[in-house]
mmCIF file of C-alpha atoms in Angstrom:
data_model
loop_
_atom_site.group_PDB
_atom_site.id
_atom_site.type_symbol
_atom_site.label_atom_id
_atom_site.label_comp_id
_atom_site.label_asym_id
_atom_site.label_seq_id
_atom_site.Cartn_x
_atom_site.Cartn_y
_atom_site.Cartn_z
ATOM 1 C CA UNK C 214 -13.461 -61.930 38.155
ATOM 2 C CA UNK C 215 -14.739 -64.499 35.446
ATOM 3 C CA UNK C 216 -16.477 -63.147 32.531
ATOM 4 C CA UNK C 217 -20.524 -63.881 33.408
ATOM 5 C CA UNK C 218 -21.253 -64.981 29.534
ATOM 6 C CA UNK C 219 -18.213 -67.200 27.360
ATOM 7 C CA UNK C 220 -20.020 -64.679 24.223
ATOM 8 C CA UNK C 221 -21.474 -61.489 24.906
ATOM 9 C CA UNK C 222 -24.592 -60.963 23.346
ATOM 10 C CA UNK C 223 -26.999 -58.146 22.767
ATOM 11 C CA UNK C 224 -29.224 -57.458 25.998
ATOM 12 C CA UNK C 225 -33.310 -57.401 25.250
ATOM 13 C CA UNK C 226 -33.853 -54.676 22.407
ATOM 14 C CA UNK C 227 -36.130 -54.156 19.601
ATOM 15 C CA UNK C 228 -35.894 -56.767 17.066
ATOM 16 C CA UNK C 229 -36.945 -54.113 14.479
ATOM 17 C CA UNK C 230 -34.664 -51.326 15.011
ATOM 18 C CA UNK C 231 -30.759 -52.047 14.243
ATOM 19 C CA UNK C 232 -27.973 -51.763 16.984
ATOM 20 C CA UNK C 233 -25.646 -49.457 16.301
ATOM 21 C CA UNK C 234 -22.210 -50.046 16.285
ATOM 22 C CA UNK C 235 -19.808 -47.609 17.338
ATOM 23 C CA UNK C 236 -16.412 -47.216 18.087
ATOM 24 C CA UNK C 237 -15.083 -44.637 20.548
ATOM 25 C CA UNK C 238 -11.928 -42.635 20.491
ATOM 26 C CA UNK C 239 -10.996 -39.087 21.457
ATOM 27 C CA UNK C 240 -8.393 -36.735 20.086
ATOM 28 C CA UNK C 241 -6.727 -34.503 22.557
ATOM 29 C CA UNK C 242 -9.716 -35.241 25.006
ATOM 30 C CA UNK C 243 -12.676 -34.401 22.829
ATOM 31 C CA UNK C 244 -14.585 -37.626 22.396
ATOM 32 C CA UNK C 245 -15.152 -39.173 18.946
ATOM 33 C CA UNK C 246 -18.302 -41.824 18.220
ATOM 34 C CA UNK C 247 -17.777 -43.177 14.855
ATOM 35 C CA UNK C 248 -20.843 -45.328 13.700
ATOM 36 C CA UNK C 249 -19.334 -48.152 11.428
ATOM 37 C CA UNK C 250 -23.130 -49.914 11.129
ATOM 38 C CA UNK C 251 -26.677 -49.654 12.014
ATOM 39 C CA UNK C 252 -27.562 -46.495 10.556
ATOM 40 C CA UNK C 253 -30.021 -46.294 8.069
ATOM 41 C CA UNK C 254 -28.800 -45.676 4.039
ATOM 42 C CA UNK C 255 -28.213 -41.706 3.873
ATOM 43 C CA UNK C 256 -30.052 -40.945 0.966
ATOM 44 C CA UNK C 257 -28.727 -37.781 -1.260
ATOM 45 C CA UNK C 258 -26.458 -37.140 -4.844
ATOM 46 C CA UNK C 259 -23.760 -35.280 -2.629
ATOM 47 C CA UNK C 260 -21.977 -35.325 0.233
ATOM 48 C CA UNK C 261 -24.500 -31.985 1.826
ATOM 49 C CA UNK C 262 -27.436 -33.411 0.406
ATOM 50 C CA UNK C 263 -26.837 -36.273 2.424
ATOM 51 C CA UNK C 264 -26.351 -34.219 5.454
ATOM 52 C CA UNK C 265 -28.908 -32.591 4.562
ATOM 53 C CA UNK C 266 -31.484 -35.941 4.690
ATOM 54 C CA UNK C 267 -30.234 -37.180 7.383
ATOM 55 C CA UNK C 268 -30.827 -34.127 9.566
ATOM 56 C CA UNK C 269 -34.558 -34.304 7.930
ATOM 57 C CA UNK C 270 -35.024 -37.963 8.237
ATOM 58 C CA UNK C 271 -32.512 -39.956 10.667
ATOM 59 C CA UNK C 272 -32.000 -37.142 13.417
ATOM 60 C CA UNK C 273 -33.098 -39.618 15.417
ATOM 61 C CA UNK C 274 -29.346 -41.378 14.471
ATOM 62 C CA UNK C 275 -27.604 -38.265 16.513
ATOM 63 C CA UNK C 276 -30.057 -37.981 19.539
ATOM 64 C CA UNK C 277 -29.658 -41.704 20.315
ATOM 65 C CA UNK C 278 -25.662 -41.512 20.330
ATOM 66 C CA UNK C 279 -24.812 -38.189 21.497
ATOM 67 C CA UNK C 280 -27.208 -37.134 23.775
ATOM 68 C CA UNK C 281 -27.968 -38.752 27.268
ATOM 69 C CA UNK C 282 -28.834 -41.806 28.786
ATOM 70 C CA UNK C 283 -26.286 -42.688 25.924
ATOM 71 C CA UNK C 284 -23.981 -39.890 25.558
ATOM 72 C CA UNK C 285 -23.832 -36.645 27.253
ATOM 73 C CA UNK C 286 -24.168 -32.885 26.361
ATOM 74 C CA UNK C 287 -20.505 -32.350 25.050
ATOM 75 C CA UNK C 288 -20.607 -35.876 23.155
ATOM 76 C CA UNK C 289 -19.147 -35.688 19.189
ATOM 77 C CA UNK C 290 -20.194 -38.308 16.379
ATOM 78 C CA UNK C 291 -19.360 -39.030 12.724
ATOM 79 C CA UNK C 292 -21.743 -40.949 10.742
ATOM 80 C CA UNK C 293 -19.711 -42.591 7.837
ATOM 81 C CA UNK C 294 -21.398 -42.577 4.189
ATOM 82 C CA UNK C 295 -20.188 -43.183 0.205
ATOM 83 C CA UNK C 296 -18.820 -40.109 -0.917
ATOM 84 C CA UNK C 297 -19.589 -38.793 -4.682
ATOM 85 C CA UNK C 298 -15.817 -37.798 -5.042
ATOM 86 C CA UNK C 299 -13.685 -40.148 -7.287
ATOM 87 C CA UNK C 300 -10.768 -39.330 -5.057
ATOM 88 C CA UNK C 301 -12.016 -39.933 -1.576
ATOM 89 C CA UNK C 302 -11.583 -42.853 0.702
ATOM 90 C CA UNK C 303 -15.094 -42.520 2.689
ATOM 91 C CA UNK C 304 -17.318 -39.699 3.160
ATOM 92 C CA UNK C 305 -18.165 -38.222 6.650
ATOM 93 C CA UNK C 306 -21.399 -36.573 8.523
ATOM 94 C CA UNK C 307 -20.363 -34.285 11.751
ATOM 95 C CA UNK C 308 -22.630 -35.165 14.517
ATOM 96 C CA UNK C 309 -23.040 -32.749 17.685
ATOM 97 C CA UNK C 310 -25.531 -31.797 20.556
ATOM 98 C CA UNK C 311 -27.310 -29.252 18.570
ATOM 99 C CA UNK C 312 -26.655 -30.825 14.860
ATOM 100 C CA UNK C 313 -24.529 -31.208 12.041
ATOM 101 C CA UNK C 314 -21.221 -29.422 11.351
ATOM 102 C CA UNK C 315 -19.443 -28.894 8.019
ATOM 103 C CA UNK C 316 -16.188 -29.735 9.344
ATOM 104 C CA UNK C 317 -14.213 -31.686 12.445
ATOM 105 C CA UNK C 318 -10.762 -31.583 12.820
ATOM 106 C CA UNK C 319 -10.441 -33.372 15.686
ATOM 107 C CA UNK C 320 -12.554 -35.829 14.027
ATOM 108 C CA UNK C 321 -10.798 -35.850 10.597
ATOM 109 C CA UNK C 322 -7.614 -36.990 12.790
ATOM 110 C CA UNK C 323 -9.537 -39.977 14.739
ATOM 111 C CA UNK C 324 -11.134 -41.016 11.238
ATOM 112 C CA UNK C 325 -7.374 -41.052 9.562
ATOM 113 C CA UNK C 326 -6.373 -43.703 12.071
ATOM 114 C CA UNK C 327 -9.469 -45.384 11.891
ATOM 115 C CA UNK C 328 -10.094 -45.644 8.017
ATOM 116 C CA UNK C 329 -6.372 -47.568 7.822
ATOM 117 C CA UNK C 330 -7.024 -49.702 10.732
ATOM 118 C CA UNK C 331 -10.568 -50.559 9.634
ATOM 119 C CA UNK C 332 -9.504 -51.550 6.200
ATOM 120 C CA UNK C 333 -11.342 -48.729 4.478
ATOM 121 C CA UNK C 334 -8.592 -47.939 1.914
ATOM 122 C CA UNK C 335 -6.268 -50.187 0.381
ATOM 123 C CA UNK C 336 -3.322 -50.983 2.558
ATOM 124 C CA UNK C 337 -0.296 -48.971 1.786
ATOM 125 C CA UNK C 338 2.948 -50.149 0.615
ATOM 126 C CA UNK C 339 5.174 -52.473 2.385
ATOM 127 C CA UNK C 340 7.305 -50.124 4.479
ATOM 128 C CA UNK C 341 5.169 -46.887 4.296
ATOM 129 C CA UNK C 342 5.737 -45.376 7.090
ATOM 130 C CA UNK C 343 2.553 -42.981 6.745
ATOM 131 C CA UNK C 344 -0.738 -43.468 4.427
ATOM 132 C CA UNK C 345 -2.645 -41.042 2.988
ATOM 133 C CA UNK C 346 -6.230 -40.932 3.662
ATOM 134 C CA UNK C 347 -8.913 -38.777 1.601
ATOM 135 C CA UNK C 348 -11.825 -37.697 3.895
ATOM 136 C CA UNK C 349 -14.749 -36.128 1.881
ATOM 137 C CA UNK C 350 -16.260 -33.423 4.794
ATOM 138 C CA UNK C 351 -19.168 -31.392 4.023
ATOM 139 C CA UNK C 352 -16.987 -28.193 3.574
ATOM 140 C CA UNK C 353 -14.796 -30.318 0.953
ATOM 141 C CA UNK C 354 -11.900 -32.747 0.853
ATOM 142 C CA UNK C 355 -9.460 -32.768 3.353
ATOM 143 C CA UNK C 356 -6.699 -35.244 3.141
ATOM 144 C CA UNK C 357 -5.138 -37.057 7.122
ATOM 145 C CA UNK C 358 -1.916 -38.487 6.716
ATOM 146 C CA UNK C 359 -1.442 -41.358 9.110
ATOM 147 C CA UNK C 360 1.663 -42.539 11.187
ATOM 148 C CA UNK C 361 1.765 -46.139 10.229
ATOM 149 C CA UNK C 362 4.080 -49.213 11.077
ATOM 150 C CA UNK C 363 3.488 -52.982 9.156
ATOM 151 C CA UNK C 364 0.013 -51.234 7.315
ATOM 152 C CA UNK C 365 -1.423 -50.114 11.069
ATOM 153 C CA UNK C 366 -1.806 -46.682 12.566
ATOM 154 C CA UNK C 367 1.047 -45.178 14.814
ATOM 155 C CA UNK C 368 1.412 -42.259 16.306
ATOM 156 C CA UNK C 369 0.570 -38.672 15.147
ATOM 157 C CA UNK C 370 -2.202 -38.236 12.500
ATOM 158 C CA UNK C 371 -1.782 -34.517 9.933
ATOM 159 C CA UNK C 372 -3.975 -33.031 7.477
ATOM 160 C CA UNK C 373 -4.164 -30.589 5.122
ATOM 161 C CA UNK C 374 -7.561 -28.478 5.225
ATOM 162 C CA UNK C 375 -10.157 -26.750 2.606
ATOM 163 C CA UNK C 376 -8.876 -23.053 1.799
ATOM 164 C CA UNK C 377 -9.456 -21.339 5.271
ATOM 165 C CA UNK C 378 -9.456 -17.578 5.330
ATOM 166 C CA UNK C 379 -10.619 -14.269 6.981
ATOM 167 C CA UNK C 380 -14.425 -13.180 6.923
ATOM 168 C CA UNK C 381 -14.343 -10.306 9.058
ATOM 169 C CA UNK C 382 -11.643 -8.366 10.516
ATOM 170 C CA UNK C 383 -11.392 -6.164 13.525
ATOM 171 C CA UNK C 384 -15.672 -6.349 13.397
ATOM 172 C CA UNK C 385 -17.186 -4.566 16.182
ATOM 173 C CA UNK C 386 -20.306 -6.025 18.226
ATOM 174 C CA UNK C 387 -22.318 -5.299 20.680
ATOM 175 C CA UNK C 388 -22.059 -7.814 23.496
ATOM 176 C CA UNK C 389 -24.688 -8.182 25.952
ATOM 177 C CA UNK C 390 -23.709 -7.704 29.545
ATOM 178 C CA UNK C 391 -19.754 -6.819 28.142
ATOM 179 C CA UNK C 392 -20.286 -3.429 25.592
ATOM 180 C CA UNK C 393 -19.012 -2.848 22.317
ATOM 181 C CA UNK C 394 -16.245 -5.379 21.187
ATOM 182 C CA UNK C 395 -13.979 -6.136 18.458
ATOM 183 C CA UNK C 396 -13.867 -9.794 16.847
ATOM 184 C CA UNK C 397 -12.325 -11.566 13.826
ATOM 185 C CA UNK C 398 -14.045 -13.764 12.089
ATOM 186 C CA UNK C 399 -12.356 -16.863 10.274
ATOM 187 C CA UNK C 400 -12.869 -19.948 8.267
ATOM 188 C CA UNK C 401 -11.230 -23.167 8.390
ATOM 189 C CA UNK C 402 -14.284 -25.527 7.318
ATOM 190 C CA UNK C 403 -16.440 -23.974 9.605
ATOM 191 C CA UNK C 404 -16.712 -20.215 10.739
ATOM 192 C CA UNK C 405 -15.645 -19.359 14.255
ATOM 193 C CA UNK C 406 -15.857 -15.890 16.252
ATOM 194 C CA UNK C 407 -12.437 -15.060 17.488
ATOM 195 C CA UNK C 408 -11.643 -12.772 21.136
ATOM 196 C CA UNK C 409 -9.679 -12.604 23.529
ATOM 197 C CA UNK C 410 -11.091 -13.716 26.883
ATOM 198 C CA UNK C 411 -9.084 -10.637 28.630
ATOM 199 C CA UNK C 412 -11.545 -8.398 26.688
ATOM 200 C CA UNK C 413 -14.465 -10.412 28.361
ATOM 201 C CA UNK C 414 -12.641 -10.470 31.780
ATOM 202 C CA UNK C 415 -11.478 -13.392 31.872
ATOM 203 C CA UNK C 416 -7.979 -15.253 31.869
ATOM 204 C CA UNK C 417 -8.474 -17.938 29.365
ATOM 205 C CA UNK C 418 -6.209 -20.425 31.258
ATOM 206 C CA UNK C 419 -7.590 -20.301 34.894
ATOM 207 C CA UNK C 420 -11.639 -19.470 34.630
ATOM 208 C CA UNK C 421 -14.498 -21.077 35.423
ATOM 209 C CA UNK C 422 -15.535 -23.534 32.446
ATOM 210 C CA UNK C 423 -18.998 -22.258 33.070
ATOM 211 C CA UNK C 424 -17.936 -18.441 33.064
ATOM 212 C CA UNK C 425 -16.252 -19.059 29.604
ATOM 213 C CA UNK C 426 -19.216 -20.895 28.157
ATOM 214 C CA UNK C 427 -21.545 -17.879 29.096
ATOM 215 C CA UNK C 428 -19.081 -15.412 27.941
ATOM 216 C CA UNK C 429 -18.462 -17.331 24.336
ATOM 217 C CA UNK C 430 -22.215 -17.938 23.867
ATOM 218 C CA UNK C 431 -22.651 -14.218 24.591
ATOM 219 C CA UNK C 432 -20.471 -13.660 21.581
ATOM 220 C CA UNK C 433 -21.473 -16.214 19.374
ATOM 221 C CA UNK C 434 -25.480 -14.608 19.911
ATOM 222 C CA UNK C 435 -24.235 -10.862 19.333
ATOM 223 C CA UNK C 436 -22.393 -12.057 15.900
ATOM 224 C CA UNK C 437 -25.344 -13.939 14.598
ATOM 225 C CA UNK C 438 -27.762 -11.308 15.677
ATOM 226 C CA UNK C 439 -25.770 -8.168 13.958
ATOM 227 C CA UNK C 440 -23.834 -9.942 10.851
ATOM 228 C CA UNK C 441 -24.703 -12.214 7.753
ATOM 229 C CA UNK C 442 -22.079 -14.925 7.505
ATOM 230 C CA UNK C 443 -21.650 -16.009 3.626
ATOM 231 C CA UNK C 444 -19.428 -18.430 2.475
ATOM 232 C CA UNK C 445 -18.469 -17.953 -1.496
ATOM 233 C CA UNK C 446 -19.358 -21.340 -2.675
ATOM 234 C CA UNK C 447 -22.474 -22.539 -0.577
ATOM 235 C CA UNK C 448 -25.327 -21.492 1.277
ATOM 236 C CA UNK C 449 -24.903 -25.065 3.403
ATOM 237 C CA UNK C 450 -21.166 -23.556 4.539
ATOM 238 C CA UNK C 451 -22.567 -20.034 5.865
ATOM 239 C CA UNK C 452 -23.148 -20.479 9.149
ATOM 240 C CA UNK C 453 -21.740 -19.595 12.583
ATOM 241 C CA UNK C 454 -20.458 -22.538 14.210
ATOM 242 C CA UNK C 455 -19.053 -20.708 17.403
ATOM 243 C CA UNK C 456 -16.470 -18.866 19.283
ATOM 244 C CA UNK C 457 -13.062 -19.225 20.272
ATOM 245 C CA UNK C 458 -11.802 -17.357 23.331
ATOM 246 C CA UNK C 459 -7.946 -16.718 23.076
ATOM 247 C CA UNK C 460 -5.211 -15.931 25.504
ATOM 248 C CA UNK C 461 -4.522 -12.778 23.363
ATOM 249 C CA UNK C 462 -1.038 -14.426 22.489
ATOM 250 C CA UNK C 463 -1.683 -14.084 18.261
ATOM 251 C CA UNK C 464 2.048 -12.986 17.594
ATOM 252 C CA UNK C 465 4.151 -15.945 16.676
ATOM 253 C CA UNK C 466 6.025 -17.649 19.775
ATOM 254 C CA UNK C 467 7.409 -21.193 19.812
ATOM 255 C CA UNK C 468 4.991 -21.249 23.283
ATOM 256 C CA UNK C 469 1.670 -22.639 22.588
ATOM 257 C CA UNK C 470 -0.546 -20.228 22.246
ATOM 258 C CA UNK C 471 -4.261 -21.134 24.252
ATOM 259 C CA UNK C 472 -7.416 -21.055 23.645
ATOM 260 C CA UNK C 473 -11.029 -22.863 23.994
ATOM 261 C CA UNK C 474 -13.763 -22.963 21.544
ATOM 262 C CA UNK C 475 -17.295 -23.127 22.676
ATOM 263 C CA UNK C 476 -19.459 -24.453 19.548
ATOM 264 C CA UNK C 477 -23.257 -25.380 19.099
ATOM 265 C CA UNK C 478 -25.379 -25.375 22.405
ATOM 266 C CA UNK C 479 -22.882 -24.347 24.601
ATOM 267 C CA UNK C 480 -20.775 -27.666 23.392
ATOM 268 C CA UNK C 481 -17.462 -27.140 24.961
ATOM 269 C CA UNK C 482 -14.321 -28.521 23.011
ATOM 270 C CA UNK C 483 -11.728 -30.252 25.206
ATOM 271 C CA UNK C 484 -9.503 -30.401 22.070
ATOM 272 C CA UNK C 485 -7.800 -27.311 21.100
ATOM 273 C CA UNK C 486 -9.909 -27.571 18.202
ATOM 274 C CA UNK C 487 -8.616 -28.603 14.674
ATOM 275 C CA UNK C 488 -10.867 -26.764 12.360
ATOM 276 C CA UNK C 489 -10.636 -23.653 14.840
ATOM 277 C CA UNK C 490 -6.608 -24.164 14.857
ATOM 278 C CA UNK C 491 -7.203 -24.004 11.136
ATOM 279 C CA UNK C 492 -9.003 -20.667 10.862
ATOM 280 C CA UNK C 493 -6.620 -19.115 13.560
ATOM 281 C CA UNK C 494 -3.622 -20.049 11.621
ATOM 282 C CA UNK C 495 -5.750 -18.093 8.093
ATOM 283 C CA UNK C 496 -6.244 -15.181 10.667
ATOM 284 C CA UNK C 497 -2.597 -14.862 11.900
ATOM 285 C CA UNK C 498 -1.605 -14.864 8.700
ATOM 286 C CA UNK C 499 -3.859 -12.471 7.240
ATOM 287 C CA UNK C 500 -2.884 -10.228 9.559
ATOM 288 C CA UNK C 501 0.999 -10.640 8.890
ATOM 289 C CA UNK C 502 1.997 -12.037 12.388
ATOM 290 C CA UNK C 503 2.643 -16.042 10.655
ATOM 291 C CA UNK C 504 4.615 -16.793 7.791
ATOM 292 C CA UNK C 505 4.176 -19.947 5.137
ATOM 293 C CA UNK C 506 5.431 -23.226 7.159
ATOM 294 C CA UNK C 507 5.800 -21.405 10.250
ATOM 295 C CA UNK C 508 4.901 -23.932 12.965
ATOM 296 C CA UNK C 509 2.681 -22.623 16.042
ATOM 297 C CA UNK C 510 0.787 -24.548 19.275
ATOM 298 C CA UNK C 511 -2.032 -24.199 20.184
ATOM 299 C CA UNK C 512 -2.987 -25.711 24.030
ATOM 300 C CA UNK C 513 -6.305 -26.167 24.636
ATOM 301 C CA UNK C 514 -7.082 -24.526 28.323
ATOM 302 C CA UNK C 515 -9.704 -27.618 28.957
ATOM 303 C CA UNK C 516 -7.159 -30.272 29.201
ATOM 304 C CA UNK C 517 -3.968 -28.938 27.956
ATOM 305 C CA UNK C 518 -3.735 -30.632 25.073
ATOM 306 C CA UNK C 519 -1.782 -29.795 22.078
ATOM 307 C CA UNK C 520 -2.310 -29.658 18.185
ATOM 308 C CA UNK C 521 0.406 -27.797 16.131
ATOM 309 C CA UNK C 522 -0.711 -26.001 13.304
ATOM 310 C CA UNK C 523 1.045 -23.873 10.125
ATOM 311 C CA UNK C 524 -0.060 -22.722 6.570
ATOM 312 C CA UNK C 525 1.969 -24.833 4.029
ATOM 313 C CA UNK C 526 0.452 -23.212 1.013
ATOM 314 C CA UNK C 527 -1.913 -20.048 -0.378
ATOM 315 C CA UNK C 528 -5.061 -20.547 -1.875
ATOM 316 C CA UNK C 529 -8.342 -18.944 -3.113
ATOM 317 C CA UNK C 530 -11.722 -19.555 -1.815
ATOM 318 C CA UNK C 531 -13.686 -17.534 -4.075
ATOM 319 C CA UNK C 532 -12.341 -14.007 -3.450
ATOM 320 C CA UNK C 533 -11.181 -14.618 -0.590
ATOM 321 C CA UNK C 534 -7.352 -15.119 -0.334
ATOM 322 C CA UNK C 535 -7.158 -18.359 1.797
ATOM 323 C CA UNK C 536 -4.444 -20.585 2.921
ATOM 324 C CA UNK C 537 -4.191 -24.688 3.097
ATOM 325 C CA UNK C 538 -3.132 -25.370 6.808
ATOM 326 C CA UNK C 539 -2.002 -28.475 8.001
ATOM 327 C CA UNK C 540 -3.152 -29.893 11.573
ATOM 328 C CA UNK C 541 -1.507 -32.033 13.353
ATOM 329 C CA UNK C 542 -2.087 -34.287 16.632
ATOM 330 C CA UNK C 543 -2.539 -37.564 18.683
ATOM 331 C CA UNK C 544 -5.694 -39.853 18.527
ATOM 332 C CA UNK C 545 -6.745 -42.656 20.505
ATOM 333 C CA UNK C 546 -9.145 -45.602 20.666
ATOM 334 C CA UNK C 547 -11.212 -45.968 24.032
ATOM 335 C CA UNK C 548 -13.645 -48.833 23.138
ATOM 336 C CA UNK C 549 -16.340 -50.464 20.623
ATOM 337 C CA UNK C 550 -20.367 -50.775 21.596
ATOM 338 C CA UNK C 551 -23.486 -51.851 20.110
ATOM 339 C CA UNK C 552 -26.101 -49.429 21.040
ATOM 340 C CA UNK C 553 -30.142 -50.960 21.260
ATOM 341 C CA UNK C 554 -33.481 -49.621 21.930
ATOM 342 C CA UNK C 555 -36.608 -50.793 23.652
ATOM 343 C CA UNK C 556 -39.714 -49.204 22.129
ATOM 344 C CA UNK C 557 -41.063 -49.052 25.142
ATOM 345 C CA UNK C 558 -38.562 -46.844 26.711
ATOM 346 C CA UNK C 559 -39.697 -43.247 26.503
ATOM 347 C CA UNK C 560 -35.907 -41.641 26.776
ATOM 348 C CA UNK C 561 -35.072 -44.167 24.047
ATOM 349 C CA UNK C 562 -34.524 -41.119 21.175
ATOM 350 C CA UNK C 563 -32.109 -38.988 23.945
ATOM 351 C CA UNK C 564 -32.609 -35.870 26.357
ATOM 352 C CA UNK C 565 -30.551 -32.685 27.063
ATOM 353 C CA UNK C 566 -29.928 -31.770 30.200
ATOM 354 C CA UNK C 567 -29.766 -27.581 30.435
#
């Protein structure tokens, strides 16, 4: 069929209020929205005080793109913004159903092939066959390196995260509707709740989605209700982001090991999750069961996609003794838009469905 317009233009829309433009891609399955213009100036000294305006000031940003008639209730975003670190490429805001994370692994992988393919570092060497890419998170730098062929992405995307270590170990919680049960809790630019699902019941690979959800939220509740999460070098950084149900499997096996993480309001991760691979990989090998550049999958039970995981160095993060993991998996583009408004359309700032 023959294209109705020779040039696409933008439908009717409020001449006052910007389109955004947004390109879509998804790592393992979890979608990506990465808004490349449109959005307002994010006003702040540093790369949280920026996060912090913009949930103050341009929430309105996030509702529009991730929530419906626009996006849906598991929808993921990264607003892009100058970063106050000499060293990075482009700064990054996390954008979810509920709010803003501190880190996005899955994203951080999308945003590697996108910041060489978008021209937003200088092109690497003739012959490179990968690039480096700095990405300034709100939990800290984290550096992708990018596949590349002739100066464009290709193939698998790696990088190398913040310090991630242990919290909490063998922590016992109260669990509504499940008793008294024991957790771990780990860091790997964002803290996550770690259980097996066999404790809750439940076989990790073959429940209901919706039976998972309500057993992970259950958790997630219990742990912020009964302990204070603190994070050594910010008060920004010390928050529960969510919990990852496991297939129990924690020993090191060249079998993927499975697992699904269910983060913000009820926002289920079809990815295996890269910043939850990351704390995972600190928690395995805190607890002596992974060695330094031992390589382990992880399968995420949503889709059954894969990201491969293994701590290349130690670290410190404050006190803590931490590790530097390295992430690695497959991204993918799935289109370009330019989001509008009408101002009289009362849905035009987004709804949740429960």
């Amino acid at each position: 069929m023959e294209s109705v317009l020779a040039v696409p233009r933008l439908p009717p829309h409020d001449p006052g209020t910007p389109a955004l433009f947004v390109v879509d891609m998804h790592t393992g399955g979890e979608p990506l929205r990465v808004v490349l213009a449109g959005c307002p100036e994010v006003v702040g000294p540093t790369l949280l005080a920026k996060r912090r305006y913009m949930r103050q000031h341009l929430d309105f940003v996030r509702r529009r793109l991730m929530l419906e008639p626009r996006g849906h209730r598991d929808m993921y975003g990264a607003v892009l913004v100058r970063s106050e670190l000499p060293d990075a490429h482009l700064g990054v805001l996390f954008l979810h159903n509920e709010g803003y994370s501190s880190m996005c692994g899955h994203a951080v992988l999308a945003l590697g092939r996108l910041a060489l393919d978008f021209g937003l570092l200088p092109a690497p060497p003739a012959g490179a066959r990968e690039a480096r890419v700095n990405i300034h998170c709100p939990c800290g730098l984290v550096t992708a390196f990018v596949a590349c062929e002739d100066g464009r992405s290709c193939g698998p995307v790696r990088f190398h995260s913040v310090p991630a270590f242990v919290l909490a170990s063998d922590l016992t919680v109260d669990v509504p509707g499940h008793g008294k049960l024991v957790v771990d809790i780990a860091y790997g630019g964002a803290f996550y709740a770690f259980v097996s699902a066999e404790k809750l019941g439940l076989d990790v690979c073959s429940a209901k989605t919706r039976d998972l959800v309500d057993a992970a939220s259950a958790v997630t509740g219990a742990v912020k209700s009964q302990f204070k999460i603190s994070h050594p070098e910010s008060e920004d950084l010390a928050f529960l982001y969510g919990t990852i149900l496991t297939d129990g499997k924690d020993a090191y096996s060249k079998d993927p090991t499975t697992n699904i993480c269910v983060f913000a309001d009820e926002q289920v991760d079809r990815s295996p999750t890269g910043s939850g691979v990351t704390a995972r990989i600190a928690l395995q090998y805190h607890k002596g069961l992974l060695g330094l550049n031992q390589t382990r999958g992880f399968k995420s039970s949503a889709t059954g996609s894969v990201f491969t995981g293994k701590a290349v160095r130690e670290a410190k993060c404050g006190d803590f003794n931490a590790v530097v993991v390295e992430v690695s998996g497959r991204a993918h583009y799935t289109g370009a838009a330019s989001m509008t408004v009408e101002e009289d359309d009362p849905l035009k700032d987004g709804f949740l469905l429960k």
